[in-house]
Structure formats: C-alpha cells, structure tokens
mmCIF file of C-alpha atoms and ligand atoms in Angstrom:
data_model
loop_
_atom_site.group_PDB
_atom_site.id
_atom_site.type_symbol
_atom_site.label_atom_id
_atom_site.label_comp_id
_atom_site.label_asym_id
_atom_site.label_seq_id
_atom_site.Cartn_x
_atom_site.Cartn_y
_atom_site.Cartn_z
ATOM 1 C CA UNK P 7 -11.405 -15.477 -4.755
ATOM 2 C CA UNK P 8 -10.585 -11.508 -3.838
ATOM 3 C CA UNK P 9 -7.332 -9.766 -3.842
ATOM 4 C CA UNK P 10 -7.526 -6.128 -2.841
ATOM 5 C CA UNK P 11 -4.467 -3.703 -3.243
ATOM 6 C CA UNK P 12 -3.693 -1.310 -1.065
ATOM 7 C CA UNK P 13 -1.478 1.713 -2.173
ATOM 8 C CA UNK P 14 -1.349 3.046 1.480
ATOM 9 C CA UNK P 15 0.704 6.805 0.811
ATOM 10 C CA UNK P 16 1.475 5.737 -2.897
ATOM 11 C CA UNK P 17 0.889 7.010 -5.886
ATOM 12 C CA UNK P 18 -0.592 10.025 -7.340
ATOM 13 C CA UNK P 19 -2.560 10.072 -10.541
ATOM 14 C CA UNK P 20 0.421 9.910 -13.143
ATOM 15 C CA UNK P 21 2.064 7.374 -11.098
ATOM 16 C CA UNK P 22 -1.628 5.469 -10.904
ATOM 17 C CA UNK P 23 -1.868 5.859 -14.373
ATOM 18 C CA UNK P 24 1.094 4.281 -15.404
ATOM 19 C CA UNK P 25 0.483 1.461 -12.947
ATOM 20 C CA UNK P 26 -2.966 0.881 -14.287
ATOM 21 C CA UNK P 27 -1.882 0.669 -17.936
ATOM 22 C CA UNK P 28 0.382 -2.272 -17.430
ATOM 23 C CA UNK P 29 -1.179 -4.226 -14.467
ATOM 24 C CA UNK P 30 -3.154 -7.029 -16.685
ATOM 25 C CA UNK P 31 -5.409 -9.410 -14.047
ATOM 26 C CA UNK P 32 -6.149 -12.084 -15.002
ATOM 27 C CA UNK P 33 -9.539 -13.604 -15.144
ATOM 28 C CA UNK P 34 -11.403 -15.518 -12.456
ATOM 29 C CA UNK P 35 -10.393 -13.612 -9.608
ATOM 30 C CA UNK P 36 -12.285 -10.547 -8.172
ATOM 31 C CA UNK P 37 -9.883 -7.499 -8.240
ATOM 32 C CA UNK P 38 -10.209 -4.285 -5.653
ATOM 33 C CA UNK P 39 -7.719 -1.019 -5.544
ATOM 34 C CA UNK P 40 -7.142 1.260 -2.669
ATOM 35 C CA UNK P 41 -5.645 4.198 -4.376
ATOM 36 C CA UNK P 42 -5.204 7.539 -2.575
ATOM 37 C CA UNK P 43 -7.803 9.693 -2.476
ATOM 38 C CA UNK P 44 -6.532 11.746 -5.603
ATOM 39 C CA UNK P 45 -5.677 9.229 -7.974
ATOM 40 C CA UNK P 46 -9.149 6.999 -7.202
ATOM 41 C CA UNK P 47 -10.861 9.607 -10.007
ATOM 42 C CA UNK P 48 -8.007 7.734 -12.435
ATOM 43 C CA UNK P 49 -8.383 4.237 -10.959
ATOM 44 C CA UNK P 50 -12.074 4.540 -11.885
ATOM 45 C CA UNK P 51 -11.349 5.296 -15.417
ATOM 46 C CA UNK P 52 -9.147 2.062 -16.247
ATOM 47 C CA UNK P 53 -12.394 -0.042 -15.793
ATOM 48 C CA UNK P 54 -11.165 -1.857 -12.106
ATOM 49 C CA UNK P 55 -13.090 -1.518 -9.310
ATOM 50 C CA UNK P 56 -11.914 1.175 -7.404
ATOM 51 C CA UNK P 57 -11.890 1.324 -3.376
ATOM 52 C CA UNK P 58 -11.423 3.826 -0.965
ATOM 53 C CA UNK P 59 -8.882 3.574 1.835
ATOM 54 C CA UNK P 60 -11.136 4.838 4.738
ATOM 55 C CA UNK P 61 -14.749 6.729 4.353
ATOM 56 C CA UNK P 62 -16.497 9.175 7.091
ATOM 57 C CA UNK P 63 -19.742 8.121 8.663
ATOM 58 C CA UNK P 64 -21.964 11.393 8.054
ATOM 59 C CA UNK P 65 -22.748 12.322 4.434
ATOM 60 C CA UNK P 66 -21.640 15.851 5.132
ATOM 61 C CA UNK P 67 -20.679 18.211 7.564
ATOM 62 C CA UNK P 68 -17.839 20.154 9.134
ATOM 63 C CA UNK P 69 -15.343 17.214 9.231
ATOM 64 C CA UNK P 70 -11.935 19.123 7.746
ATOM 65 C CA UNK P 71 -10.213 16.244 5.862
ATOM 66 C CA UNK P 72 -12.843 13.621 5.462
ATOM 67 C CA UNK P 73 -14.489 12.409 2.784
ATOM 68 C CA UNK P 74 -18.317 10.794 2.911
ATOM 69 C CA UNK P 75 -19.542 7.674 0.916
ATOM 70 C CA UNK P 76 -22.224 9.679 -1.043
ATOM 71 C CA UNK P 77 -18.303 11.782 -2.305
ATOM 72 C CA UNK P 78 -17.082 8.374 -3.452
ATOM 73 C CA UNK P 79 -19.886 6.746 -4.703
ATOM 74 C CA UNK P 80 -20.229 10.071 -7.033
ATOM 75 C CA UNK P 81 -16.965 9.455 -8.683
ATOM 76 C CA UNK P 82 -17.609 5.751 -9.267
ATOM 77 C CA UNK P 83 -15.878 4.290 -6.243
ATOM 78 C CA UNK P 84 -17.301 0.970 -4.997
ATOM 79 C CA UNK P 85 -16.078 0.826 -1.382
ATOM 80 C CA UNK P 86 -13.505 1.238 1.054
ATOM 81 C CA UNK P 87 -11.611 0.160 3.431
ATOM 82 C CA UNK P 88 -12.038 0.749 7.269
ATOM 83 C CA UNK P 89 -10.420 -0.134 10.503
ATOM 84 C CA UNK P 90 -7.142 -0.562 8.626
ATOM 85 C CA UNK P 91 -4.262 -1.022 11.502
ATOM 86 C CA UNK P 92 -2.198 2.073 10.734
ATOM 87 C CA UNK P 93 -5.686 4.376 10.985
ATOM 88 C CA UNK P 94 -5.843 2.303 14.395
ATOM 89 C CA UNK P 95 -2.072 2.900 15.851
ATOM 90 C CA UNK P 96 -1.636 5.850 13.986
ATOM 91 C CA UNK P 97 -4.623 7.851 13.626
ATOM 92 C CA UNK P 98 -7.060 7.424 16.779
ATOM 93 C CA UNK P 99 -9.257 5.167 14.871
ATOM 94 C CA UNK P 100 -11.552 3.213 17.696
ATOM 95 C CA UNK P 101 -13.492 0.225 17.678
ATOM 96 C CA UNK P 102 -16.373 1.980 17.761
ATOM 97 C CA UNK P 103 -15.216 4.564 14.724
ATOM 98 C CA UNK P 104 -14.196 2.087 12.568
ATOM 99 C CA UNK P 105 -17.905 0.319 12.849
ATOM 100 C CA UNK P 106 -19.837 3.677 12.137
ATOM 101 C CA UNK P 107 -17.547 4.103 9.119
ATOM 102 C CA UNK P 108 -18.650 0.683 8.135
ATOM 103 C CA UNK P 109 -22.198 1.065 8.778
ATOM 104 C CA UNK P 110 -22.642 4.484 7.190
ATOM 105 C CA UNK P 111 -21.001 2.936 3.960
ATOM 106 C CA UNK P 112 -22.971 -0.110 3.866
ATOM 107 C CA UNK P 113 -26.077 1.649 4.464
ATOM 108 C CA UNK P 114 -25.239 3.985 1.061
ATOM 109 C CA UNK P 115 -24.566 0.763 -0.958
ATOM 110 C CA UNK P 116 -20.722 0.787 -0.738
ATOM 111 C CA UNK P 117 -18.865 -2.467 -0.355
ATOM 112 C CA UNK P 118 -16.605 -2.570 3.277
ATOM 113 C CA UNK P 119 -13.437 -4.310 3.970
ATOM 114 C CA UNK P 120 -13.300 -4.189 7.447
ATOM 115 C CA UNK P 121 -9.419 -4.626 9.130
ATOM 116 C CA UNK P 122 -9.181 -6.389 11.945
ATOM 117 C CA UNK P 123 -6.229 -8.261 13.487
ATOM 118 C CA UNK P 124 -3.908 -8.536 17.117
ATOM 119 C CA UNK P 125 -0.829 -6.655 18.170
ATOM 120 C CA UNK P 126 2.346 -8.711 18.274
ATOM 121 C CA UNK P 127 2.224 -8.106 22.516
ATOM 122 C CA UNK P 128 -1.139 -9.202 22.148
ATOM 123 C CA UNK P 129 -0.843 -12.720 20.518
ATOM 124 C CA UNK P 130 2.466 -13.092 22.910
ATOM 125 C CA UNK P 131 -0.164 -12.340 25.935
ATOM 126 C CA UNK P 132 -2.800 -15.219 24.601
ATOM 127 C CA UNK P 133 -5.288 -12.555 23.473
ATOM 128 C CA UNK P 134 -5.661 -13.025 19.971
ATOM 129 C CA UNK P 135 -8.539 -14.546 19.993
ATOM 130 C CA UNK P 136 -10.253 -11.879 22.342
ATOM 131 C CA UNK P 137 -8.744 -9.025 20.108
ATOM 132 C CA UNK P 138 -10.424 -10.438 17.186
ATOM 133 C CA UNK P 139 -14.060 -11.247 19.250
ATOM 134 C CA UNK P 140 -14.033 -7.209 20.332
ATOM 135 C CA UNK P 141 -13.315 -5.886 16.643
ATOM 136 C CA UNK P 142 -15.431 -8.091 14.884
ATOM 137 C CA UNK P 143 -18.268 -8.041 16.887
ATOM 138 C CA UNK P 144 -18.139 -4.259 16.753
ATOM 139 C CA UNK P 145 -18.539 -4.617 13.207
ATOM 140 C CA UNK P 146 -21.077 -7.281 13.235
ATOM 141 C CA UNK P 147 -23.556 -5.247 15.700
ATOM 142 C CA UNK P 148 -23.673 -2.507 12.908
ATOM 143 C CA UNK P 149 -23.277 -4.529 9.749
ATOM 144 C CA UNK P 150 -24.758 -8.010 10.972
ATOM 145 C CA UNK P 151 -23.745 -10.254 7.740
ATOM 146 C CA UNK P 152 -24.155 -7.753 5.202
ATOM 147 C CA UNK P 153 -23.575 -9.195 1.472
ATOM 148 C CA UNK P 154 -20.817 -6.257 0.786
ATOM 149 C CA UNK P 155 -19.163 -6.263 4.255
ATOM 150 C CA UNK P 156 -16.125 -8.312 3.766
ATOM 151 C CA UNK P 157 -13.389 -8.609 7.204
ATOM 152 C CA UNK P 158 -9.662 -8.689 6.085
ATOM 153 C CA UNK P 159 -7.422 -10.245 9.015
ATOM 154 C CA UNK P 160 -3.912 -8.518 8.953
ATOM 155 C CA UNK P 161 -2.346 -9.462 12.277
ATOM 156 C CA UNK P 162 -0.257 -5.942 12.667
ATOM 157 C CA UNK P 163 2.775 -7.961 13.684
ATOM 158 C CA UNK P 164 2.672 -9.221 9.767
ATOM 159 C CA UNK P 165 2.058 -5.729 8.170
ATOM 160 C CA UNK P 166 5.076 -4.119 5.829
ATOM 161 C CA UNK P 167 7.703 -6.431 8.254
ATOM 162 C CA UNK P 168 8.185 -9.197 5.843
ATOM 163 C CA UNK P 169 6.629 -11.658 8.286
ATOM 164 C CA UNK P 170 3.645 -13.566 7.301
ATOM 165 C CA UNK P 171 1.296 -15.577 9.671
ATOM 166 C CA UNK P 172 2.246 -19.097 8.855
ATOM 167 C CA UNK P 173 -0.828 -21.004 6.535
ATOM 168 C CA UNK P 174 -1.802 -23.056 10.020
ATOM 169 C CA UNK P 175 -2.405 -19.815 11.820
ATOM 170 C CA UNK P 176 -3.813 -17.883 9.122
ATOM 171 C CA UNK P 177 -6.226 -20.914 8.654
ATOM 172 C CA UNK P 178 -7.442 -20.536 12.407
ATOM 173 C CA UNK P 179 -7.338 -16.922 12.985
ATOM 174 C CA UNK P 180 -10.190 -16.886 9.697
ATOM 175 C CA UNK P 181 -11.663 -19.876 11.322
ATOM 176 C CA UNK P 182 -12.104 -18.033 14.321
ATOM 177 C CA UNK P 183 -13.364 -15.137 12.765
ATOM 178 C CA UNK P 184 -15.910 -17.036 10.537
ATOM 179 C CA UNK P 185 -17.082 -18.470 13.639
ATOM 180 C CA UNK P 186 -17.961 -14.922 15.178
ATOM 181 C CA UNK P 187 -19.200 -13.415 11.807
ATOM 182 C CA UNK P 188 -19.996 -15.403 8.914
ATOM 183 C CA UNK P 189 -18.503 -13.669 5.885
ATOM 184 C CA UNK P 190 -15.777 -13.794 3.402
ATOM 185 C CA UNK P 191 -12.051 -13.665 5.426
ATOM 186 C CA UNK P 192 -8.875 -11.795 3.388
ATOM 187 C CA UNK P 193 -5.889 -12.162 4.545
ATOM 188 C CA UNK P 194 -2.929 -9.417 4.691
ATOM 189 C CA UNK P 195 0.497 -9.195 6.088
ATOM 190 C CA UNK P 196 3.430 -9.630 3.858
ATOM 191 C CA UNK P 197 1.365 -11.423 0.514
ATOM 192 C CA UNK P 198 3.675 -11.500 -1.945
ATOM 193 C CA UNK P 199 3.777 -13.648 -5.033
ATOM 194 C CA UNK P 200 6.286 -16.372 -3.423
ATOM 195 C CA UNK P 201 3.550 -17.207 -0.283
ATOM 196 C CA UNK P 202 0.232 -16.367 -2.216
ATOM 197 C CA UNK P 203 -0.801 -19.676 -3.172
ATOM 198 C CA UNK P 204 -0.102 -21.709 -0.115
ATOM 199 C CA UNK P 205 -1.938 -18.956 2.016
ATOM 200 C CA UNK P 206 -4.753 -18.548 -0.398
ATOM 201 C CA UNK P 207 -5.083 -22.250 -0.486
ATOM 202 C CA UNK P 208 -5.806 -22.377 3.517
ATOM 203 C CA UNK P 209 -9.152 -23.131 4.669
ATOM 204 C CA UNK P 210 -11.093 -20.017 5.390
ATOM 205 C CA UNK P 211 -8.501 -18.025 3.473
ATOM 206 C CA UNK P 212 -11.436 -16.300 0.732
ATOM 207 C CA UNK P 213 -8.723 -14.094 -0.028
ATOM 208 C CA UNK P 214 -6.127 -11.215 0.294
ATOM 209 C CA UNK P 215 -5.248 -7.430 1.193
ATOM 210 C CA UNK P 216 -2.098 -6.760 -0.093
ATOM 211 C CA UNK P 217 0.417 -3.569 0.592
ATOM 212 C CA UNK P 218 3.567 -3.416 -0.541
ATOM 213 C CA UNK P 219 3.161 -6.092 -2.864
ATOM 214 C CA UNK P 220 0.483 -4.154 -4.880
ATOM 215 C CA UNK P 221 2.415 -1.925 -6.166
ATOM 216 C CA UNK P 222 4.405 -3.360 -9.163
ATOM 217 C CA UNK P 223 1.789 -4.141 -11.816
ATOM 218 C CA UNK P 224 3.915 -7.498 -12.193
ATOM 219 C CA UNK P 225 4.213 -8.361 -8.611
ATOM 220 C CA UNK P 226 0.422 -7.796 -8.247
ATOM 221 C CA UNK P 227 -1.188 -9.690 -11.199
ATOM 222 C CA UNK P 228 1.264 -12.580 -10.230
ATOM 223 C CA UNK P 229 -0.287 -12.676 -6.536
ATOM 224 C CA UNK P 230 -3.750 -11.915 -8.545
ATOM 225 C CA UNK P 231 -2.958 -15.394 -10.833
ATOM 226 C CA UNK P 232 -2.097 -17.401 -7.609
ATOM 227 C CA UNK P 233 -5.438 -16.456 -6.178
ATOM 228 C CA UNK P 234 -7.180 -17.524 -9.725
ATOM 229 C CA UNK P 235 -5.621 -21.033 -9.852
ATOM 230 C CA UNK P 236 -6.428 -21.542 -6.288
ATOM 231 C CA UNK P 237 -10.579 -20.495 -6.840
HETATM 232 C C1 LIG B 321 -1.352 -3.444 4.209
HETATM 233 O O1 LIG B 321 -0.968 -2.642 4.365
HETATM 234 O O2 LIG B 321 -2.774 -3.704 4.304
HETATM 235 C C2 LIG B 321 -0.946 -4.674 4.187
HETATM 236 C C3 LIG B 321 -1.029 -6.379 4.474
HETATM 237 O O3 LIG B 321 0.766 -4.659 4.281
HETATM 238 P P1 LIG B 321 1.494 -5.670 3.578
HETATM 239 O O4 LIG B 321 1.145 -6.242 2.350
HETATM 240 O O5 LIG B 321 2.704 -4.546 2.904
HETATM 241 O O6 LIG B 321 1.899 -6.171 4.363
#
C-alpha cells in the first residue's frame, strides 16, 4: 500500500517542519509527501519519501517557472506527481504534456504518480471509461509498465468536494484502469480517516492520494494506519 499526501499550495518550510516533527507514520505502509517546491528540502531533511507536485519534460532551458527532474533529484526528491486535475483544469495541462512529464521523470530515475479521472459531466454522459482509456493510454504510450510508475484514479468531482466515490465505483474504475495498464492504482478524492479503510479494502485499490486530510499530521497518520491494516 502506498499513501501519498498532496499538500497543494499549503505549507511553506516553517509549517512543513511543524507537520514533520508531529507526523508519525506506522510501519507497513509506503508514505510519500508532496509539498510545494519551496518546502521540498525541509521535507527531504525529515527522512520521509518526498515527491514534487509537478516536473518539467526537459533537463534545462528557457522554461520560466518550471523545475526539471535532475533539479529535483539533486535535492533528494524521489519522484513527482503529474497530471493532477488542478493542473489539467487550471493550468492547461494536456494528455500530451502529462505524458512528456512522466516520460522524462521516469527516464531520470524518479518515481511518477500520474493522475487520471473523469469530470462529473463526463461521468453523467457515460464517458468515464473512454476518458480513462485516453488518459491512461497517453501515459502508457511513453512509459509502458515502467516499475516506478503508479496511476492515481481521482474522479474530478470527488476532489476537495467532500464527495467520495462509492467503494464499488472505485473498484470498477480501478479494474478498468488495470485492464488498460497493469500498474498499481491509488484512489484519490476526499479520502479521510473515516472512509479510508473501506476504500482501501476494495479490489484493485493499491493505496490513496490524499489532499485535504494530508494537511494535519494526525488525520494523515490515521489514513496511513488504515492502509497498514489493509495491507
Ligand atoms: C487531491 O488533491 O489529489 C485530492 C484527492 O484532494 P482531496 O483529498 O482534498 O479531495
């Protein structure tokens, strides 16, 4: 089981250090923290496994505001998220840019958690599997079944909304994704200490990508304990 915490644009280095001094993850679960760029070094210093929230597809160049895989590796960051729905919806990420980011990061030896998921409109019009297939195939095309690649299924309508996919619906989507690409699949979308055990016990659910509930050391540790008991 892998539990990743995406802090989004929360916690500068000072707040990151406070979190890390209070956070006690259990044995038996792989934990990844994804702080904002400025807090990566503080998180690495804590000894936790740290991923960035994004990564560029070139090693260097005129790409204002971007960070390359080699720069992340140099400070001890072990991987990156790519294709988070906030990147896709608010910052114009396409399946192509997500795939390029994933490929370069994997080639540089980083781990990658590649996010996919349908919007409410796509689900309601019956297009969930079509959308997932297109998104996952774009990543599979460049990365194949690379051993450091993990997929995160995050239905967009469940992110930060308090709405969670039912366990059955999550299991169905995870099964479908694995039929397209045989890699571990994390569930993401309003995972909390109260619903983690049930979601994590579903077939095909190999862990969770947690947003809001990863910001407090106690709630994130509780989710990690739920994962350790379902392993
Ligand atoms: C996320 O940001 O990836 C996420 C799943 O957020 P939340 O847990 O807050 O829904």
